[in-house]
C-alpha cells in the first residue's frame, strides 16, 4: 500500500514538475512585464532597472534553478502586479473555483447521471431520443453563449438570480448550471453507453433471473457497475473545470483562479502564472488520486486484488 | 463490413443518417460558398450595419441572414466562416490524431520504458489546464490559424493516444498478432499491417467526437481573443464578436451559434452511430 | 408423472440489421415432474434461447416471441405480466448460467447475491436471509460459509462460483432448475464435481431439471430424457438410452459418430458432418439439416418434418425425419 | 487499502463540496438593499491598494482616491481643486510651493502634514522601494518642509505640469506604512474606509467618521469586477450596479428602454489613431502614402455608425479641446478616396501592396469593429491589410520592447495631466513610443519645455501639433466617446478622463 | 536428472529440457509481489512426424509451453532444441529461419484472424515475409493451392474473416500455418471452440496434412478423448509441471499419477450405460506437493511419472 502510494505520488509529482517546467519556459516567451507595469512615459533605463528588480533580466537557466529551489521551499515568488506572495494571490481564489467546479460536477452527476440512466433504460424509445438529443445539444452549445443567454433570461428579464459576482448561493446558481450543462451532457452520454454495456452483462441477466424488483436490479446491479467508468470521467472533467472554467468565470464575473491566471498572463505576471498553474495541476492530480482510491470503493476487484 | 454494408447500415439508422447528411450538407455548402451568389465575407458597408434578417429581396443588397456590426453579409460570413471552422477542426483532428495514434501504438506495442515515458507525457498534458495552455501559447506565439490548430491538436492527442494504447495492448495479445510474430514478421509490419488497421476504427470514432469538441473549443478560444485573425471569419469568432449584440441584434450571434450547434450535433450523431456500428458487442 | 412444463409451438425471432433471425421454430415438448431433460445442440440451435425466451430473459427488442404457450404449473408464462413473471423467476424456477466468471455481479458480496432472492421471494429479513445463505453455501459444498459470504466473486475459483450460482438458483426451493451449459466453461474435473452436486441436490429436493449442453457425454450421465435441437427445431427426443443407442435422426446419429470412440484407441477416420450450420436469417425450406444430411430425401428439402413418435422405438422416442434412418443404415451396411 | 477509509473520504469530499456554497452564503451580498449605496462595475481587476504601486486610473487609483488624500484633485470639470493643499504656486520655473490644510489626520491619528508628504515623495523616489510611479518624480530634485503646513518642491528643470501630476499622488501614513503592506491593508485619510476586500470579485467601502471634509452622500460604495461587457450591461439592466463604462453605443437604446437605467457619453481625452512605423518602409520618408491612408478612411462614418454619433473625428492630431495647447484651427483630414488613390500613385505605389497591421485585443472599446471597418475601407483604395490581432501585452512587447511594430498599429493616447506637452512628447524623436524622427517637431516641443510663460508655451505646442498634422506620422481616427450607463437611482457627472469617484454622483 | 532422458527420443525434432517460465506479478495496490510459475521445469521430445499430446486443465501451463517452444515468449530457464540446434538463446532476428519450420494454430478462430485483412492476404503473409513467392501471380497460385488443400474455395480469398464460420476460419488459420511448409505445428486447443459437428472436420484435416507432409504436432488440448484418438504419446500437465508422460495407451489404461487418474475418471463418456453410476476419483490438490527438483520416474517403456 505505502509503496503504491509512494509510486503514485512520485508519478503525480513528476507530472506537476513537467507542467510547471513547461509553464516556466513558455511564460518567459510571453513578453516583458516592465512595459506593462510602469506608467507610460517610463524611460528605457527605468524599464531596465525595473526588470532587474523583478529578476527577469538574468539567464533563463539561473531563473529556473532559483525558481525550483524557491518552489521546493514553498515560495513561489512575489507577484509583480499585486506586490505580494503569488501563491497567496492564487490560493485566495481557490475556494471560489472549487465551489464552482464542485457544484458543476455534483449537478452533472445528478442530472447527467439520471438522464443517462433513464435514456439507457428506455433504449430505442422516444425518451431516449429526447434525452440524448438534449445531451448532444448540451455538449454542442458554446459555454459563453449559453451563459449570456441564461443571464439575459434569468437575471435581466426574470430577476431570479444575480447577473454575476461571487458570494451567496444565488450567485452560484447560474454559473454552476452553465458549467453543469456540459458536464451533465458528457456524463449522461457516458453513463448511457456504460449502462448499455452493463445491460449486456451476464450478471444483469442473473439478477433478472432471480426475479428481483426492477429498482433493485437498476440500482444495485446496473448503476453500481455502470458508475465505474464514470469515475474516471469525473476526474478528467474536474481537471477541465478547474482551469477551463475561465470562460464561465469571465461571463459571470466569478472570482476564480482561472481568471486571475488569465489576467496574470495578460500582464506577464510570471509568478502568479506559475503558482496558479502549479496549484491547478496539483489539485488535478490530487483529484485523480482520490478517483483512483474511489475506484477501490466502487470496484472490489481492484481493492482486494 | 464492406462499403456497401456500411452504407446500408447507415441508411437503416435514422440518427446516423441525419448526422451524416447534415455534415455532408454543411461541408458542401461551405465549400461551394465561392460559387453561390453571396457578397465577399469581408465586404463591409457601415451604412447598412445591423440589418435584421429578411426574406425580402428588395431590401438593400438583400441580406437573408442580415448584416453584422460593420455591415457585412451574415450569410456569406456563415458560409465562408464554415470553411475556416471546418478546416481548422479537421486539421486539428488529423494532426492530433496522427500524433496520438502514432504514440499510442508505439507505447502499447513497445511497452516498457517507451510506454512509461509516453504515459507520463499524457499525464502532464492532462494536468495542464488546456484553456490556460491555449492562452499561454497564443500569447507567446500570437494568434493565427496555424497556432490555433497546434493548440487544438495539443489538447486532443492524448485522447487518441490513450484509446489507441489500450487497443494496442489488447491487440498485442491477440492471436493473429502472435501468429504474425510466429511467421517472423517484423515489428514494423506488425504495427502497420496488423495493429494500425485495427485501431483506426476507434481512432475514427474519437476523431468525430474530437471534431465536435474542437469546434466548441475554437469558439471558447475566440471568446478569449485567441481565435483566427480578422477579417476572415470563423464561426467561433463570429459568435464571440456578436455576443455584445445578443440582445439588440440577435442574429449576429444566433446564426453562428446555430451553425456551431448543428454541426457539432450532427458530427456527434455520426460519431455515436460509428461507435455503435463498429462496436463488436452490438454486431 | 404429471407435466410440470408444457411448451407448445414456441417461436422466437430476433430482428437484426442483417434480417430476422428465426431462432426458435415451433418448439413443443413437455417436462414431467421430477424429470431431468437434457437439451443438446450446437451454437445457434435455439437450445438456450428457447428457455430464456419462456422466462422473459431475452432482450426485447431485438428479440420477440412470435407464437406459443408455455404452461408452467398451470399458468401460461408467456401471458403473465412482467411482475407475475418476476415471482416465478428465482422463486419457482431457478436458473444457472454458462459462465460463472461473468454471471455474478463483481461488485456485490456473494452473501448479498444469495440473500437477494430469499429476501425478494421469501420475504426474509436481511439477517435471516444471510443465515439461510450460509446454509445454502454449505449445501453446495463450500467450506467456511460464514467467511465466504462476505467475499466478492473474484475471490472464488470458477467451480466455486458455479456452486454459488447453484446456491442462488436453489435458494427458494424451485420446482424447476434450468441449467444453461453450466459446465461448459469449467475444467473436466470441476465439471464432474458440479454434475454430481446437481444430481445430489435433485435427489434431495426433487425438482425437475432442464440441462442445456452441447456435450453428449454430460447428457449421458445426467439426463432422463434427451432432446436434440438443430436450426431452432427439436429434431429428436426420447429416453436417454434410446437416443444414444438407437438414434433416428441423421443429425443425432452424425453427432454421436463424430466423437472418437471412447474406451479404446482406434484409427478409424472420424465421421464428419460436412458443411456448415444453417444461416437462421434465411432458414431453408424443409428440414434444416437436409443440406448436410447424406441420407436426405427430396422431400427433406421442401417440407419440414413434424416431430412424431419413431416407428418401432422406445415409448416417448420422437423424431422429426422424412427418412427411416435404421433402414438406410442397414442398406448402407449391406452395400458395403 | 481500507475501503472504509476510502468510503469515508468520499463522503467527506462530497459533503465539503456542498457545504462550501452554504458557508459562503453566510456572507450576504451588499447592494441596492441598503439606502444610499452606490455600486460601480469595473471591467478589470483591482490589483493593489498601494497608491505608489499603480498607475491605473480607471480601477486601482479610483478606489484609492476614496481612501487616501492627495495634495490636489481633478474635478469632473477636469480642473484642479484643492484637497490637502489649499494653495499652490510656481515660485520660479523650478520651484513650487504648497500650503497645506491643518489638522488632517489618518484614521489611526497619524498626522498628514508637510513632513508626511515629504516622506511620501521620498518613498516613491527611493530606488529600494521600487515604486511603480517613480518615473513621475524624475524631475523632482528636492522636497523642503518649510513648516507643518508649508512645503516646497524643487525640480531639476521646469516642470509646469507638476501640480497636475500631483493630482494623481495619494499619501500614505508614514509610521503605519512601515509596519503594514499597503497593497492589501488600508489606513485611510479619505472619506471612506475599507469594509470588505474580495479579490477578483468586489471591494466594499464605507463612509468614514472623522473625515476632515464633507460627509459623502453614499454610505457604502461597492466596486464590482465584471470583465465581460455583455455581463456588465446585463448587471446594469438588472439594477445591480449604478455605473458601467465603455458601453457600446449600439446598446444605448436597449439600456434606455428598460426604464431602469440610461446610457450616455461625453467626449473623452483619449484619441485613437493608427501608428505608422515611420522608421521602416513603406511609411519611412513617404508622406504621400501616410496622407493617402488618412484620406482613404471615412472617419465620419465610423463615428456615426459604430459609435452611434458619439465622439468626434480627430482633428488631424491626437489632442482634444481639453488639453493645454489644443489648436481649434486644425481641421480633420476629409474622406476622399479619389485623393487617396492619387496620393498612392504619387507615393509611387502602382501595384497591390500588403501592409501588416497590429491590433491589441481586449482593451479598447469596439476595436474589432473599428479596425475591421478601417481595413475594409483601405482595401477599397487598393491597399491590402493583413491584420494581426494580439493580446495587449504582446502588442506592447512588440511596440516597446522588441521594437518590431508592424508598419501599422492600432493605438490610443491620453495624458492624465491634460498638458499637451506630455501628450505630444510621444512623437518626440528619441521617445520609444515615437517610431518617427522629425527634427522640426522635436525642436518645437523641446522649446516649449523650456518655456514657462503659458501663452508662449501654448503657441509652441500649437505649432508642434500643426507639424504633426502636416507630416501625418499616423492615421488619425477619432476621439473616443467616454460611454457609460447609469442606473436611475443616481446622477453622474460624467467626465472625459478615467476617474470614477463617489462624489461625482448624486442620489436621485 | 531424467530430463535429458525424456527429451531424447531417437533424433527428436523438438527437444525441451527443463523449461521454465515464471512471471512476477505485482498486486494493484502494491500488495506484495508473487511469482507465478506458469511453466516450472518441463522436459519432453517430439519426433519427426509424431503427434504429441499435451493435456491439462486451465492454468496448467500447457498453452504457455506451446508459446515458449515457438519463442513467442521468453523462457526463464531451460532450453529448447529444434532439429538439434539450441534456439533458446537466439536473438529474435536470428529466429527467422527457425520460424519457417515451426508454426502455430490457435484455439479461437475468431481472434486468430486479422479482421481487417482479407483471408487471402492473411494466408499470403508468411510467403511475403519470407520472400517465398515474390511475384504476385505466383503468390496467388500458391495461396489458391493452400486454400484447396485445407478444403476452402480459393474464390473466397478476397473475403474478410467475419464472412466465414468458425470452422472455415480455423481452416484459414491452418492454411497460413502450413504455407511455410513447416516441420512442426503447435496446435493450441485448435478444436475447443468449434461445434461438435465441425470438430471432426478439423481433426481429419490435421490427420490428412500429417500424412501428406510428414508434419509433427504438438497437440495441446483438454479434451482427452480427442487426444487419445490423435496422439501417439501424451504428457499431462498440472500446475506448471508434467506429472505423467508416456505412450497414449499406457497413460489411458495404466495411469499412475493421482491427478491423471482423477482427470481420466472425470471425462464424461457419451454412453449412458457406462456413464451412469461412474464415480470420478477424488483428487486433493493440496495434499500433493512436488519438490522443485523432483525427478520423473520411468514406470514402463517410455512411461514417466512425477512421483
Short mmCIF file of N, CA, C and O in Angstrom, two decimals, chain D residues 369-402:
data_model
loop_
_atom_site.label_atom_id
_atom_site.label_comp_id
_atom_site.label_asym_id
_atom_site.label_seq_id
_atom_site.Cartn_x
_atom_site.Cartn_y
_atom_site.Cartn_z
N UNK D 369 -14.50 46.19 -34.34
CA UNK D 369 -15.35 46.80 -35.35
C UNK D 369 -14.59 47.88 -36.10
O UNK D 369 -14.61 47.95 -37.33
N UNK D 370 -13.92 48.77 -35.33
CA UNK D 370 -13.23 49.89 -35.95
C UNK D 370 -12.14 49.40 -36.90
O UNK D 370 -12.08 49.82 -38.06
N UNK D 371 -11.31 48.53 -36.42
CA UNK D 371 -10.18 48.13 -37.26
C UNK D 371 -10.67 47.37 -38.49
O UNK D 371 -10.14 47.57 -39.58
N UNK D 372 -11.68 46.54 -38.32
CA UNK D 372 -12.14 45.80 -39.50
C UNK D 372 -12.80 46.74 -40.50
O UNK D 372 -12.68 46.56 -41.71
N UNK D 373 -13.49 47.78 -40.01
CA UNK D 373 -14.08 48.75 -40.91
C UNK D 373 -12.98 49.52 -41.63
O UNK D 373 -13.04 49.74 -42.85
N UNK D 374 -11.95 49.93 -40.89
CA UNK D 374 -10.84 50.66 -41.50
C UNK D 374 -10.18 49.81 -42.58
O UNK D 374 -9.93 50.28 -43.70
N UNK D 375 -9.95 48.56 -42.24
CA UNK D 375 -9.27 47.68 -43.20
C UNK D 375 -10.11 47.51 -44.46
O UNK D 375 -9.60 47.55 -45.58
N UNK D 376 -11.43 47.38 -44.27
CA UNK D 376 -12.30 47.23 -45.44
C UNK D 376 -12.20 48.48 -46.31
O UNK D 376 -12.18 48.39 -47.55
N UNK D 377 -12.12 49.64 -45.68
CA UNK D 377 -12.04 50.88 -46.47
C UNK D 377 -10.69 51.02 -47.16
O UNK D 377 -10.60 51.50 -48.29
N UNK D 378 -9.63 50.61 -46.48
CA UNK D 378 -8.31 50.67 -47.12
C UNK D 378 -8.28 49.74 -48.33
O UNK D 378 -7.65 50.06 -49.35
N UNK D 379 -8.96 48.62 -48.22
CA UNK D 379 -8.98 47.70 -49.37
C UNK D 379 -9.68 48.34 -50.57
O UNK D 379 -9.35 48.05 -51.70
N UNK D 380 -10.65 49.21 -50.26
CA UNK D 380 -11.37 49.88 -51.35
C UNK D 380 -10.43 50.70 -52.22
O UNK D 380 -10.65 50.83 -53.43
N UNK D 381 -9.41 51.30 -51.61
CA UNK D 381 -8.48 52.10 -52.43
C UNK D 381 -7.29 51.26 -52.88
O UNK D 381 -6.32 51.78 -53.43
N UNK D 382 -7.33 49.99 -52.63
CA UNK D 382 -6.32 49.10 -53.19
C UNK D 382 -5.17 48.78 -52.26
O UNK D 382 -4.13 48.30 -52.70
N UNK D 383 -5.35 49.02 -50.95
CA UNK D 383 -4.28 48.65 -50.02
C UNK D 383 -4.76 47.42 -49.23
O UNK D 383 -5.76 47.50 -48.51
N UNK D 384 -4.05 46.33 -49.42
CA UNK D 384 -4.42 45.13 -48.67
C UNK D 384 -3.77 45.21 -47.30
O UNK D 384 -2.63 45.62 -47.17
N UNK D 385 -4.53 44.80 -46.31
CA UNK D 385 -4.01 44.86 -44.95
C UNK D 385 -4.10 43.49 -44.32
O UNK D 385 -5.12 42.82 -44.42
N UNK D 386 -2.99 43.07 -43.76
CA UNK D 386 -3.00 41.81 -43.03
C UNK D 386 -3.13 42.12 -41.54
O UNK D 386 -2.24 42.77 -40.98
N UNK D 387 -4.22 41.69 -40.95
CA UNK D 387 -4.47 42.06 -39.56
C UNK D 387 -3.84 41.03 -38.62
O UNK D 387 -3.98 39.84 -38.81
N UNK D 388 -3.13 41.53 -37.62
CA UNK D 388 -2.59 40.65 -36.59
C UNK D 388 -3.15 41.08 -35.25
O UNK D 388 -2.61 41.98 -34.62
N UNK D 389 -4.24 40.44 -34.86
CA UNK D 389 -4.73 40.76 -33.52
C UNK D 389 -3.84 40.08 -32.51
O UNK D 389 -3.46 38.93 -32.69
N UNK D 390 -3.52 40.78 -31.48
CA UNK D 390 -2.76 40.12 -30.42
C UNK D 390 -3.18 40.70 -29.09
O UNK D 390 -3.73 41.79 -29.00
N UNK D 391 -2.87 39.94 -28.09
CA UNK D 391 -3.23 40.32 -26.76
C UNK D 391 -2.38 41.54 -26.40
O UNK D 391 -1.27 41.72 -26.91
N UNK D 392 -2.92 42.43 -25.56
CA UNK D 392 -2.32 43.74 -25.35
C UNK D 392 -0.86 43.66 -24.91
O UNK D 392 -0.02 44.42 -25.38
N UNK D 393 -0.56 42.72 -24.03
CA UNK D 393 0.81 42.60 -23.55
C UNK D 393 1.76 42.28 -24.69
O UNK D 393 2.86 42.84 -24.80
N UNK D 394 1.32 41.37 -25.56
CA UNK D 394 2.17 41.01 -26.69
C UNK D 394 2.34 42.21 -27.62
O UNK D 394 3.43 42.46 -28.15
N UNK D 395 1.28 42.97 -27.77
CA UNK D 395 1.34 44.16 -28.61
C UNK D 395 2.37 45.14 -28.05
O UNK D 395 3.25 45.63 -28.75
N UNK D 396 2.26 45.41 -26.75
CA UNK D 396 3.18 46.37 -26.14
C UNK D 396 4.61 45.86 -26.20
O UNK D 396 5.55 46.63 -26.33
N UNK D 397 4.75 44.54 -26.11
CA UNK D 397 6.08 43.97 -26.20
C UNK D 397 6.71 44.24 -27.55
O UNK D 397 7.87 44.64 -27.65
N UNK D 398 5.91 44.06 -28.60
CA UNK D 398 6.43 44.35 -29.93
C UNK D 398 6.67 45.84 -30.10
O UNK D 398 7.64 46.26 -30.72
N UNK D 399 5.78 46.60 -29.50
CA UNK D 399 5.81 48.04 -29.69
C UNK D 399 7.03 48.64 -28.99
O UNK D 399 7.78 49.43 -29.57
N UNK D 400 7.24 48.26 -27.75
CA UNK D 400 8.25 48.94 -26.96
C UNK D 400 9.49 48.11 -26.68
O UNK D 400 10.59 48.64 -26.62
N UNK D 401 9.34 46.80 -26.49
CA UNK D 401 10.49 46.01 -26.06
C UNK D 401 11.31 45.54 -27.25
O UNK D 401 12.46 45.87 -27.39
N UNK D 402 10.66 44.81 -28.12
CA UNK D 402 11.43 44.28 -29.24
C UNK D 402 11.47 45.27 -30.41
O UNK D 402 12.22 45.07 -31.33
#
